C-alpha cells in the first residue's frame, strides 16, 4: 500500500511544481517592442518570475527593471543567467520601509516612458504588502497598523485588498496609469478565489470596480481604526481608483500564467496515477479556517464509512483562501503561533475525531503559513491521541490560535522553505 503521508507530500510538490514561473511564462510573453522593455513587479513569486523573463527574453533586446519580493524569497540565480532585472526584498504580510522604498522607485521608473516602450508587470500574491505607497495623509506606520488590524479581523482577501487599493498611490490600477503612454502587459500568478486580477496584489495595473464607499464600509464593518483624515477623504471620494473603461487601460493586457485550479488538477492527475480516485471540491473555498476544516472532516468521515459521493480509496483536494480570526487572550497569556493551513488542520482533526483510514496535509503553496517557518501541517488518524499523550489539548490550542505549537509537538509541521510561487492554500485528504 502507498504510504499516505508520503503520497500527500508528493501531491503538494506536484501542485507547487505546476505553478513555477519558468514552466508557465513563455507562452504569454509579447514580442520585444520598438523601444525599451521595463519590467516592474511585486509578489512572493516576483524573484522567480523575473528570472523566468530574463531566461526567455531575447538576449539582444533591451531589458531592465525592478521587482520586489518577500524577504528570503529570491531564488538562487541559475549559472550563466545574466542579471538584467533588479530584485529587492521587503516585509510581508505587514509592510516595512524597504517595501515603501521599492514602491517609490518603481513609480519613479515609469517617468519618461514613450508609446514605443513596453512595461512588463510581474504580479503575484503578497504584492499588496510588498508594494506599499501610502495615500496622501497616511504614514507608513498608519498603513502597518491598518494592515495588522485587517489581518486579525477575519476580513477576506477581497475586502482587505479593497481597503488597500484606496489607501495607496500605486495599487488599484494606479501603476498602469503612471506607465502611460507605454503599453502595459501584466503577467500574474493567481492566489485569490476566482482568479480576479483586480484582487491579486490589489491590482496595481488593473481597473478597480470597488469604490471609496466600499472601502469605508469594510473599515467600519471590522471596526478598523484609521485616522480621521482618511475617513474624510474616503467619504469625499478623493481616494478613488481608476475604473473599468478608463482610457488609461487602453491597449493593455493581462495574462494569468498559473492558477490554483491548474495546480489542483495536476495533483489530481498525480493521485490517479497512484491508482486512487481524486476529487477537487473547489479552488475558491473561503471562510474561517477551522470551520472549513470541520466541513472537510465531515466529507472525509463519510467517505471512510463508504457513504457520500466519494469512492475510497480517494484523495479529496481543495484550494482557496480561508481566514483566521485571532481570538483575544487574557493579559500575560502566551501568544499563539500559526497560519491558515495549521488552523484548518486543527479544525479537521477536531472534526475527524480520530477517524481511522484518514490522513491529510494542508499547506500554503508559497511555503510559508502566515509568518512562521512552516508551510502547513499534517493530520493522521492518531493525531488527537498522540497530542493528548503529550499533554496537548486541541481545544486549548484552538482557543489561542496556536496551530504551530500543537503540530510542532507532534513533529507534524510541513516545512518546505520558500517555493518561489504562490497559488494559495493547498489541502489534500487521503481516505484509504
Short mmCIF file of C-alpha atoms in Angstrom, two decimals:
data_model
loop_
_atom_site.label_atom_id
_atom_site.label_comp_id
_atom_site.label_asym_id
_atom_site.label_seq_id
_atom_site.Cartn_x
_atom_site.Cartn_y
_atom_site.Cartn_z
CA UNK A 1 0.00 0.00 0.00
CA UNK A 2 1.16 3.55 -0.75
CA UNK A 3 2.19 5.40 2.41
CA UNK A 4 -0.47 8.14 2.72
CA UNK A 5 1.86 10.72 4.24
CA UNK A 6 4.49 10.27 1.51
CA UNK A 7 1.77 10.39 -1.14
CA UNK A 8 0.25 13.59 0.25
CA UNK A 9 3.61 15.36 0.28
CA UNK A 10 4.17 14.25 -3.33
CA UNK A 11 0.81 15.76 -4.32
CA UNK A 12 1.75 19.06 -2.67
CA UNK A 13 5.08 19.09 -4.51
CA UNK A 14 3.31 18.40 -7.83
CA UNK A 15 0.90 21.28 -7.20
CA UNK A 16 3.75 23.67 -6.45
CA UNK A 17 5.76 22.49 -9.46
CA UNK A 18 2.82 23.21 -11.76
CA UNK A 19 2.82 26.85 -10.65
CA UNK A 20 6.54 27.63 -11.03
CA UNK A 21 7.09 30.65 -13.30
CA UNK A 22 9.71 29.09 -15.59
CA UNK A 23 7.14 26.48 -16.71
CA UNK A 24 4.37 28.99 -17.43
CA UNK A 25 5.80 32.25 -18.73
CA UNK A 26 6.99 31.68 -22.32
CA UNK A 27 3.51 31.34 -23.86
CA UNK A 28 2.46 34.76 -22.50
CA UNK A 29 5.46 36.94 -23.38
CA UNK A 30 4.84 39.58 -26.05
CA UNK A 31 7.47 40.28 -28.72
CA UNK A 32 10.06 42.97 -27.88
CA UNK A 33 8.76 46.49 -28.63
CA UNK A 34 10.24 49.15 -30.89
CA UNK A 35 11.51 50.96 -27.78
CA UNK A 36 12.71 49.56 -24.47
CA UNK A 37 11.18 46.99 -22.14
CA UNK A 38 10.79 47.91 -18.48
CA UNK A 39 9.97 45.10 -16.03
CA UNK A 40 8.15 46.08 -12.82
CA UNK A 41 6.68 43.69 -10.30
CA UNK A 42 5.78 42.63 -6.80
CA UNK A 43 4.87 39.40 -5.03
CA UNK A 44 6.17 36.27 -3.36
CA UNK A 45 6.89 34.79 -6.80
CA UNK A 46 8.49 38.03 -8.02
CA UNK A 47 12.10 36.80 -7.98
CA UNK A 48 11.29 33.60 -9.84
CA UNK A 49 9.10 35.45 -12.34
CA UNK A 50 11.91 37.93 -13.03
CA UNK A 51 14.39 35.09 -13.61
CA UNK A 52 11.96 33.40 -15.98
CA UNK A 53 11.70 36.60 -18.05
CA UNK A 54 15.48 37.02 -18.03
CA UNK A 55 15.92 33.46 -19.30
CA UNK A 56 13.24 33.73 -22.00
CA UNK A 57 13.68 37.31 -23.27
CA UNK A 58 15.90 37.70 -26.37
CA UNK A 59 19.47 38.37 -25.25
CA UNK A 60 19.88 41.16 -27.79
CA UNK A 61 16.70 43.02 -26.76
CA UNK A 62 16.86 45.76 -24.08
CA UNK A 63 15.53 44.63 -20.70
CA UNK A 64 15.70 46.33 -17.30
CA UNK A 65 13.55 46.89 -14.27
CA UNK A 66 12.83 46.36 -10.60
CA UNK A 67 10.82 43.69 -8.80
CA UNK A 68 10.15 43.40 -5.05
CA UNK A 69 9.63 40.07 -3.28
CA UNK A 70 9.37 38.84 0.30
CA UNK A 71 12.48 38.52 2.47
CA UNK A 72 14.13 35.16 1.75
CA UNK A 73 12.06 34.51 -1.39
CA UNK A 74 14.64 35.34 -4.08
CA UNK A 75 15.61 32.02 -5.70
CA UNK A 76 19.28 31.14 -6.33
CA UNK A 77 20.40 32.53 -9.69
CA UNK A 78 20.91 29.81 -12.31
CA UNK A 79 24.50 29.53 -13.52
CA UNK A 80 25.14 31.64 -16.60
CA UNK A 81 21.91 33.68 -16.38
CA UNK A 82 22.81 37.39 -16.65
CA UNK A 83 21.03 39.69 -14.19
CA UNK A 84 19.03 42.28 -16.10
CA UNK A 85 16.20 42.89 -13.62
CA UNK A 86 16.96 44.08 -10.10
CA UNK A 87 15.22 42.11 -7.34
CA UNK A 88 14.86 43.64 -3.87
CA UNK A 89 13.24 42.19 -0.75
CA UNK A 90 10.76 43.63 1.74
CA UNK A 91 8.38 42.59 4.52
CA UNK A 92 5.18 40.57 4.22
CA UNK A 93 2.40 40.49 5.45
CA UNK A 94 2.99 43.78 7.32
CA UNK A 95 4.76 46.33 5.07
CA UNK A 96 8.04 47.97 6.01
CA UNK A 97 10.36 50.79 4.90
CA UNK A 98 12.06 48.56 2.32
CA UNK A 99 8.71 47.95 0.60
CA UNK A 100 7.95 51.68 0.71
CA UNK A 101 11.31 52.48 -0.90
CA UNK A 102 10.79 49.80 -3.58
CA UNK A 103 7.34 51.17 -4.45
CA UNK A 104 8.72 54.71 -4.69
CA UNK A 105 11.50 53.51 -7.01
CA UNK A 106 9.04 51.53 -9.17
CA UNK A 107 6.86 54.60 -9.61
CA UNK A 108 9.95 56.71 -10.46
CA UNK A 109 10.98 54.23 -13.17
CA UNK A 110 7.74 54.93 -15.04
CA UNK A 111 8.86 58.52 -15.72
CA UNK A 112 9.79 59.25 -19.32
CA UNK A 113 8.18 56.19 -20.91
CA UNK A 114 7.03 56.58 -24.52
CA UNK A 115 4.42 54.93 -26.73
CA UNK A 116 7.22 52.81 -28.23
CA UNK A 117 8.03 51.25 -24.85
CA UNK A 118 6.66 48.13 -23.17
CA UNK A 119 6.10 47.70 -19.44
CA UNK A 120 6.02 44.08 -18.38
CA UNK A 121 4.40 43.83 -14.94
CA UNK A 122 5.00 40.64 -12.92
CA UNK A 123 2.33 40.35 -10.24
CA UNK A 124 1.80 37.58 -7.68
CA UNK A 125 0.23 37.11 -4.28
CA UNK A 126 1.82 39.08 -1.47
CA UNK A 127 2.42 42.04 -3.76
CA UNK A 128 -0.08 44.19 -1.88
CA UNK A 129 2.01 44.32 1.31
CA UNK A 130 5.31 44.44 -0.60
CA UNK A 131 4.23 47.35 -2.82
CA UNK A 132 3.34 49.86 -0.15
CA UNK A 133 2.95 53.54 -1.01
CA UNK A 134 0.51 55.19 1.41
CA UNK A 135 -2.08 57.66 0.16
CA UNK A 136 -1.68 61.34 0.99
CA UNK A 137 -2.24 61.90 4.69
CA UNK A 138 -1.18 58.36 5.66
CA UNK A 139 2.19 57.39 7.11
CA UNK A 140 3.89 54.00 6.81
CA UNK A 141 3.10 53.47 10.49
CA UNK A 142 -0.59 54.11 9.78
CA UNK A 143 -0.55 51.53 6.95
CA UNK A 144 1.21 49.00 9.18
CA UNK A 145 -1.37 49.44 11.94
CA UNK A 146 -4.29 49.15 9.49
CA UNK A 147 -2.74 46.05 7.90
CA UNK A 148 -2.26 44.34 11.25
CA UNK A 149 -5.88 45.04 12.20
CA UNK A 150 -7.17 43.72 8.86
CA UNK A 151 -5.08 40.53 9.15
CA UNK A 152 -6.52 39.81 12.60
CA UNK A 153 -10.10 40.83 11.77
CA UNK A 154 -11.31 37.85 9.74
CA UNK A 155 -11.82 40.03 6.64
CA UNK A 156 -11.43 38.08 3.41
CA UNK A 157 -8.79 38.86 0.78
CA UNK A 158 -11.21 40.83 -1.44
CA UNK A 159 -12.21 43.05 1.46
CA UNK A 160 -8.64 43.60 2.61
CA UNK A 161 -7.47 44.48 -0.88
CA UNK A 162 -10.38 46.87 -1.46
CA UNK A 163 -9.15 48.87 1.52
CA UNK A 164 -5.50 48.61 0.48
CA UNK A 165 -6.27 49.88 -3.04
CA UNK A 166 -7.95 53.02 -1.78
CA UNK A 167 -5.24 53.82 0.76
CA UNK A 168 -2.43 53.56 -1.81
CA UNK A 169 -0.80 55.69 -4.50
CA UNK A 170 0.26 52.67 -6.60
CA UNK A 171 -2.41 49.95 -6.27
CA UNK A 172 -5.87 49.69 -7.81
CA UNK A 173 -4.72 50.49 -11.35
CA UNK A 174 -2.61 53.49 -10.40
CA UNK A 175 0.66 51.88 -11.54
CA UNK A 176 -0.82 51.30 -15.01
CA UNK A 177 -1.91 54.95 -15.13
CA UNK A 178 1.63 56.03 -14.24
CA UNK A 179 3.06 53.99 -17.15
CA UNK A 180 1.21 55.99 -19.85
CA UNK A 181 1.74 56.25 -22.77
CA UNK A 182 3.64 52.94 -22.76
CA UNK A 183 1.80 49.66 -23.38
CA UNK A 184 1.41 47.52 -20.25
CA UNK A 185 1.36 43.71 -20.32
CA UNK A 186 0.68 42.10 -16.93
CA UNK A 187 1.68 38.52 -16.19
CA UNK A 188 0.06 37.33 -12.98
CA UNK A 189 0.04 34.21 -10.81
CA UNK A 190 -3.32 33.92 -9.07
CA UNK A 191 -3.57 33.41 -5.33
CA UNK A 192 -7.18 34.53 -4.95
CA UNK A 193 -10.52 32.71 -5.18
CA UNK A 194 -11.97 33.34 -8.63
CA UNK A 195 -8.64 34.46 -10.16
CA UNK A 196 -9.77 38.10 -10.35
CA UNK A 197 -6.67 40.08 -11.44
CA UNK A 198 -8.02 43.23 -9.76
CA UNK A 199 -7.70 41.46 -6.39
CA UNK A 200 -4.29 39.79 -6.87
CA UNK A 201 -1.78 42.06 -5.07
CA UNK A 202 -4.54 44.72 -5.05
CA UNK A 203 -4.39 45.01 -8.85
CA UNK A 204 -1.73 47.72 -9.42
CA UNK A 205 -2.20 47.53 -13.21
CA UNK A 206 -5.90 46.59 -13.38
CA UNK A 207 -9.08 48.70 -13.30
CA UNK A 208 -10.83 48.73 -9.93
CA UNK A 209 -14.62 48.41 -9.75
CA UNK A 210 -14.73 48.97 -5.97
CA UNK A 211 -15.28 52.43 -4.51
CA UNK A 212 -14.21 54.64 -1.63
CA UNK A 213 -17.64 53.93 -0.11
CA UNK A 214 -16.93 50.18 -0.27
CA UNK A 215 -13.58 50.64 1.49
CA UNK A 216 -15.15 52.80 4.19
CA UNK A 217 -17.91 50.23 4.79
CA UNK A 218 -15.31 47.45 5.23
CA UNK A 219 -13.30 49.53 7.70
CA UNK A 220 -16.49 50.17 9.69
CA UNK A 221 -17.70 46.54 9.47
CA UNK A 222 -14.50 45.23 11.07
CA UNK A 223 -14.04 48.22 13.42
CA UNK A 224 -10.65 49.09 11.91
CA UNK A 225 -9.15 52.21 13.48
CA UNK A 226 -7.98 54.71 10.82
CA UNK A 227 -7.01 58.40 11.01
CA UNK A 228 -9.96 60.80 10.75
CA UNK A 229 -8.37 62.45 7.70
CA UNK A 230 -8.60 59.12 5.85
CA UNK A 231 -12.26 58.69 6.82
CA UNK A 232 -12.98 62.17 5.47
CA UNK A 233 -11.05 61.50 2.24
CA UNK A 234 -12.98 58.26 1.67
CA UNK A 235 -16.28 59.99 2.39
CA UNK A 236 -15.36 62.73 -0.11
CA UNK A 237 -14.28 60.17 -2.73
CA UNK A 238 -10.88 61.83 -3.11
CA UNK A 239 -9.03 58.49 -2.88
CA UNK A 240 -10.91 56.94 -5.82
CA UNK A 241 -9.15 54.48 -8.14
CA UNK A 242 -9.19 54.27 -11.98
CA UNK A 243 -12.36 52.45 -13.07
CA UNK A 244 -13.17 49.90 -15.81
CA UNK A 245 -13.44 51.65 -19.16
CA UNK A 246 -10.88 54.29 -18.22
CA UNK A 247 -8.64 55.24 -21.18
CA UNK A 248 -5.53 54.62 -19.03
CA UNK A 249 -6.04 50.88 -19.66
CA UNK A 250 -6.43 51.13 -23.45
CA UNK A 251 -4.25 48.59 -25.25
CA UNK A 252 -3.18 46.90 -22.01
CA UNK A 253 -3.46 43.13 -21.47
CA UNK A 254 -3.44 40.72 -18.53
CA UNK A 255 -2.33 37.08 -18.74
CA UNK A 256 -2.95 34.52 -15.98
CA UNK A 257 0.18 32.35 -16.04
CA UNK A 258 -0.68 30.00 -13.15
CA UNK A 259 -3.85 29.40 -11.13
CA UNK A 260 -4.92 27.36 -8.09
CA UNK A 261 -7.20 25.19 -10.26
CA UNK A 262 -4.31 24.18 -12.54
CA UNK A 263 -2.27 23.08 -9.52
CA UNK A 264 -5.18 21.11 -8.05
CA UNK A 265 -5.73 19.38 -11.39
CA UNK A 266 -2.02 18.46 -11.57
CA UNK A 267 -2.28 16.95 -8.07
CA UNK A 268 -5.46 15.09 -9.03
CA UNK A 269 -3.72 13.60 -12.08
CA UNK A 270 -0.80 12.52 -9.89
CA UNK A 271 -3.19 10.86 -7.42
CA UNK A 272 -4.96 8.95 -10.18
CA UNK A 273 -1.57 7.80 -11.42
CA UNK A 274 -1.13 6.19 -7.99
CA UNK A 275 -4.36 4.27 -8.51
CA UNK A 276 -6.70 6.25 -6.24
CA UNK A 277 -9.77 8.33 -7.09
CA UNK A 278 -9.27 12.10 -6.95
CA UNK A 279 -11.96 14.72 -6.30
CA UNK A 280 -11.50 18.50 -6.43
CA UNK A 281 -14.04 20.25 -4.21
CA UNK A 282 -13.20 23.77 -5.38
CA UNK A 283 -10.28 26.17 -5.80
CA UNK A 284 -12.37 29.01 -4.33
CA UNK A 285 -13.09 27.88 -0.76
CA UNK A 286 -13.22 30.75 1.74
CA UNK A 287 -14.38 31.06 5.33
CA UNK A 288 -13.00 30.61 8.83
CA UNK A 289 -10.15 28.09 8.56
CA UNK A 290 -11.17 25.86 11.47
CA UNK A 291 -14.78 25.72 10.28
CA UNK A 292 -13.68 24.82 6.74
CA UNK A 293 -11.62 22.07 8.37
CA UNK A 294 -14.70 20.68 10.13
CA UNK A 295 -16.67 20.60 6.85
CA UNK A 296 -13.83 18.73 5.15
CA UNK A 297 -13.76 16.32 8.10
CA UNK A 298 -17.45 15.50 7.62
CA UNK A 299 -16.85 14.68 3.94
CA UNK A 300 -13.82 12.54 4.77
CA UNK A 301 -15.62 10.63 7.53
CA UNK A 302 -18.48 9.83 5.16
CA UNK A 303 -16.06 8.60 2.52
CA UNK A 304 -14.20 6.47 5.08
CA UNK A 305 -17.52 4.82 6.00
CA UNK A 306 -18.39 4.17 2.35
CA UNK A 307 -21.05 6.86 2.31
CA UNK A 308 -21.46 10.04 0.28
CA UNK A 309 -20.28 10.86 -3.25
CA UNK A 310 -16.57 10.00 -2.86
CA UNK A 311 -15.44 6.43 -3.55
CA UNK A 312 -12.46 5.29 -1.49
CA UNK A 313 -9.57 4.88 -1.84
CA UNK A 314 -9.52 8.52 -2.76
CA UNK A 315 -7.96 11.92 -2.33
CA UNK A 316 -10.17 14.96 -1.65
CA UNK A 317 -8.50 18.18 -2.84
CA UNK A 318 -9.36 21.83 -2.32
CA UNK A 319 -7.87 25.29 -2.57
CA UNK A 320 -8.83 28.90 -1.97
CA UNK A 321 -8.03 31.37 0.78
CA UNK A 322 -9.50 30.83 4.21
CA UNK A 323 -9.19 33.29 7.09
CA UNK A 324 -8.24 33.15 10.76
CA UNK A 325 -9.91 35.46 13.25
CA UNK A 326 -7.46 35.94 16.12
CA UNK A 327 -9.19 35.36 19.45
CA UNK A 328 -8.47 37.91 22.22
CA UNK A 329 -6.34 36.44 25.01
CA UNK A 330 -6.07 37.20 28.73
CA UNK A 331 -3.20 39.55 29.61
CA UNK A 332 0.07 37.70 30.07
CA UNK A 333 -1.01 34.51 28.27
CA UNK A 334 1.40 33.08 25.67
CA UNK A 335 0.85 34.22 22.09
CA UNK A 336 -0.42 31.56 19.72
CA UNK A 337 1.52 30.87 16.52
CA UNK A 338 0.24 29.59 13.21
CA UNK A 339 -1.50 30.36 9.94
CA UNK A 340 -4.50 29.37 7.85
CA UNK A 341 -3.24 25.88 6.95
CA UNK A 342 -2.43 24.93 10.54
CA UNK A 343 -5.74 26.30 11.79
CA UNK A 344 -7.54 24.26 9.11
CA UNK A 345 -5.71 21.14 10.31
CA UNK A 346 -6.80 21.76 13.91
CA UNK A 347 -10.43 22.08 12.79
CA UNK A 348 -10.04 18.98 10.62
CA UNK A 349 -8.56 16.92 13.47
CA UNK A 350 -11.36 18.08 15.76
CA UNK A 351 -13.97 17.05 13.20
CA UNK A 352 -12.36 13.71 12.33
CA UNK A 353 -12.20 12.61 15.99
CA UNK A 354 -9.54 10.01 15.25
CA UNK A 355 -11.36 8.53 12.25
CA UNK A 356 -9.40 5.51 11.01
CA UNK A 357 -8.13 5.46 7.44
CA UNK A 358 -7.91 9.25 7.00
CA UNK A 359 -4.72 11.31 6.61
CA UNK A 360 -4.38 14.91 5.49
CA UNK A 361 -1.94 17.65 4.55
CA UNK A 362 -2.73 21.35 4.30
CA UNK A 363 -0.06 23.84 3.32
CA UNK A 364 0.37 27.20 1.66
CA UNK A 365 1.89 26.85 -1.80
CA UNK A 366 4.36 29.68 -1.10
CA UNK A 367 5.94 27.55 1.63
CA UNK A 368 5.02 29.90 4.47
CA UNK A 369 1.89 29.52 6.61
CA UNK A 370 1.21 33.00 7.99
CA UNK A 371 4.50 34.35 9.34
CA UNK A 372 6.04 31.11 10.61
CA UNK A 373 8.71 28.89 9.03
CA UNK A 374 6.32 26.06 8.14
CA UNK A 375 4.17 25.68 5.04
CA UNK A 376 1.43 23.87 6.95
CA UNK A 377 0.77 20.67 8.88
CA UNK A 378 -0.27 17.01 8.69
CA UNK A 379 -3.18 15.19 10.32
CA UNK A 380 -3.15 11.41 10.97
CA UNK A 381 -5.70 9.00 12.47
CA UNK A 382 -3.82 9.19 15.80
CA UNK A 383 -3.21 12.98 15.90
CA UNK A 384 -5.56 13.57 18.85
CA UNK A 385 -4.30 10.56 20.81
CA UNK A 386 -0.62 11.42 20.35
CA UNK A 387 -1.23 15.04 21.35
CA UNK A 388 -3.16 14.06 24.49
CA UNK A 389 -0.37 11.67 25.48
CA UNK A 390 1.98 14.68 25.38
CA UNK A 391 -0.42 16.84 27.40
CA UNK A 392 -1.61 18.96 24.46
CA UNK A 393 -5.36 19.59 24.38
CA UNK A 394 -6.69 20.62 20.99
CA UNK A 395 -9.35 22.96 22.43
CA UNK A 396 -6.70 24.94 24.30
CA UNK A 397 -4.62 25.37 21.15
CA UNK A 398 -7.70 26.38 19.16
CA UNK A 399 -8.60 28.94 21.82
CA UNK A 400 -5.26 30.72 21.37
CA UNK A 401 -4.86 30.08 17.61
CA UNK A 402 -1.75 28.00 18.31
CA UNK A 403 -1.58 25.50 15.45
CA UNK A 404 2.21 25.78 15.27
CA UNK A 405 2.67 24.70 18.90
CA UNK A 406 0.20 21.84 18.53
CA UNK A 407 1.69 20.27 15.42
CA UNK A 408 5.31 21.07 16.31
CA UNK A 409 4.92 18.91 19.44
CA UNK A 410 3.79 16.03 17.19
CA UNK A 411 6.59 16.57 14.65
CA UNK A 412 3.79 17.10 12.12
CA UNK A 413 4.68 20.52 10.74
CA UNK A 414 5.24 20.58 6.97
CA UNK A 415 8.42 22.58 6.35
CA UNK A 416 9.46 23.29 2.76
CA UNK A 417 11.10 26.72 2.75
CA UNK A 418 10.05 29.35 0.17
CA UNK A 419 8.78 27.70 -3.02
CA UNK A 420 9.10 30.82 -5.26
CA UNK A 421 5.49 30.70 -6.38
CA UNK A 422 2.08 31.24 -4.76
CA UNK A 423 -1.29 29.79 -5.78
CA UNK A 424 -2.59 29.89 -2.23
CA UNK A 425 -3.95 27.16 0.04
CA UNK A 426 -3.47 23.51 -0.88
CA UNK A 427 -5.44 20.87 1.02
CA UNK A 428 -5.42 17.13 0.41
CA UNK A 429 -7.22 14.43 2.40
CA UNK A 430 -6.33 10.78 1.78
CA UNK A 431 -9.10 8.26 2.55
CA UNK A 432 -7.91 4.65 2.43
#
